[in-house]
Amino acid sequence: MGARRADAERNIAAILEAGRRVLSADPGASVMQVAKEAGVGRVTLYGHFPSRESLVAAVVSHTVELAGTTLAGLDLDTPPAREALATLVRSSWDVLSQHSRLFLAADAALPAERLRERHAEPLGRVERLISRGRDEGAFRTDLPLTWLVSTFLAILHTAAGEVEAGRLAREEAGETLVRTLDALLSPPPAPPL
Amino acid sequence: MGARRADAERNIAAILEAGRRVLSADPGASVMQVAKEAGVGRVTLYGHFPSRESLVAAVVSHTVELAGTTLAGLDLDTPPAREALATLVRSSWDVLSQHSRLFLAADAALPAERLRERHAEPLGRVERLISRGRDEGAFRTDLPLTWLVSTFLAILHTAAGEVEAGRLAREEAGETLVRTLDALLSPPPAPPL
């Protein structure tokens, strides 16, 4: 029983990592391509992930978790909030950019709410930073915190889609995002309309 | 032949309008529910729209076209660009808010790029206004025009998703959007990071 469970865990780990690589190269890749890359059979894969949607959801979670390891190493608490935001945006984009095709696969396979659920951990990090910046007067307080967090995620994902569609140069996307999110979060530039 | 074509056109019009109503009430509604509401049979509906995806895409186009009639009546050329933007955002949200569930259906059924294609006409209107605002010095010029237009659409659609998810009050969404898009487009509030 212990050996069977260990086998199952090894297979799942191989499938998730294969899924990350295969779907990052080709967002339209089939479940069978992922099984082949993972070195497991069709029955084994479907035993763990009964549909393409459940596989893509799990691969997104796995990839977000990997990305979390990188982002957890950032010092977002010591620098002024605007600078910490720029650091977080640049690092988040670096990770997302490597997986922008996987993001397209997820966008096509998962409802927006399921994609959002998979980002609970990074969204928590974004929320804490925005909240600190609001307390310190660096960020706007006239819009709901939840709205600013959701818009942050949406703008990052928009950049991934724009790069893949050829409308934004990949090498410009990081700085474009820093400027866009700085504008989103800064106190309003002019009296309200 | 003329009569058959007239029949087909009447059926298509009935299906699109039924699709708009049914999917705006329930984004998970089936193709058969749309056929029933349109008063046409399954075979007739599938003859015009071979898949749920093609039906949803056509319903989105039809709805965007209807919305275009409202938005085309706005005077966006005379007022200062910031004011014209607020007018365009409020009216766009009014129309989108009535169809926020249809938007969820479209988001689940269509890849982001197909959803964007369906918005070519309103995106053209947004692009012209942003372009004029940039010429007049009211809007920022340090980010690509295409990026500002794409972000505009993404933020509007984010609001629809947030309202449907219960994270943003429907009656606050219009003014939240005006402030958010004003911040996005205004010249940068502070020196770049």
PDB file of C-alpha atoms in Angstrom, chain A residues 116 127 130-131 134 139-152 184-185, chain B residues 162 166-177 179-180:
ATOM      1  CA  ARG A 116      -8.178  33.031  -9.854  1.00  0.00           C
ATOM      2  CA  GLU A 127      -2.816  42.212  -1.157  1.00  0.00           C
ATOM      3  CA  ILE A 130      -0.957  47.065  -1.431  1.00  0.00           C
ATOM      4  CA  SER A 131      -2.401  47.207   2.066  1.00  0.00           C
ATOM      5  CA  ARG A 134      -2.161  52.309   1.599  1.00  0.00           C
ATOM      6  CA  PHE A 139      -1.087  53.969  -2.640  1.00  0.00           C
ATOM      7  CA  ARG A 140      -4.630  55.138  -3.237  1.00  0.00           C
ATOM      8  CA  THR A 141      -7.311  54.391  -0.656  1.00  0.00           C
ATOM      9  CA  ASP A 142     -10.345  55.638  -2.611  1.00  0.00           C
ATOM     10  CA  LEU A 143     -10.873  52.286  -4.385  1.00  0.00           C
ATOM     11  CA  PRO A 144     -11.621  48.908  -2.737  1.00  0.00           C
ATOM     12  CA  LEU A 145      -8.527  46.814  -1.861  1.00  0.00           C
ATOM     13  CA  THR A 146     -10.064  43.715  -3.502  1.00  0.00           C
ATOM     14  CA  TRP A 147     -10.582  45.657  -6.727  1.00  0.00           C
ATOM     15  CA  LEU A 148      -6.935  46.770  -6.817  1.00  0.00           C
ATOM     16  CA  VAL A 149      -5.759  43.177  -6.231  1.00  0.00           C
ATOM     17  CA  SER A 150      -8.034  41.748  -8.940  1.00  0.00           C
ATOM     18  CA  THR A 151      -7.007  44.438 -11.407  1.00  0.00           C
ATOM     19  CA  PHE A 152      -3.343  43.723 -10.648  1.00  0.00           C
ATOM     20  CA  LEU A 184      -3.134  52.072 -10.998  1.00  0.00           C
ATOM     21  CA  LEU A 185      -2.018  52.192  -7.347  1.00  0.00           C
TER      22      LEU A 185
ATOM     23  CA  GLU B 162     -15.859  40.948  -9.992  1.00  0.00           C
ATOM     24  CA  GLY B 166     -19.802  39.275  -5.530  1.00  0.00           C
ATOM     25  CA  ARG B 167     -16.497  41.071  -4.867  1.00  0.00           C
ATOM     26  CA  LEU B 168     -17.581  44.456  -6.264  1.00  0.00           C
ATOM     27  CA  ALA B 169     -20.970  46.120  -5.743  1.00  0.00           C
ATOM     28  CA  ARG B 170     -22.693  46.559  -9.097  1.00  0.00           C
ATOM     29  CA  GLU B 171     -23.717  50.133  -8.270  1.00  0.00           C
ATOM     30  CA  GLU B 172     -20.108  51.100  -7.393  1.00  0.00           C
ATOM     31  CA  ALA B 173     -18.560  49.545 -10.475  1.00  0.00           C
ATOM     32  CA  GLY B 174     -19.167  52.479 -12.853  1.00  0.00           C
ATOM     33  CA  GLU B 175     -17.364  55.076 -10.717  1.00  0.00           C
ATOM     34  CA  THR B 176     -14.653  52.560  -9.762  1.00  0.00           C
ATOM     35  CA  LEU B 177     -14.005  52.058 -13.472  1.00  0.00           C
ATOM     36  CA  ARG B 179     -11.283  56.345 -11.519  1.00  0.00           C
ATOM     37  CA  THR B 180      -9.272  53.283 -12.520  1.00  0.00           C
TER      38      THR B 180
END
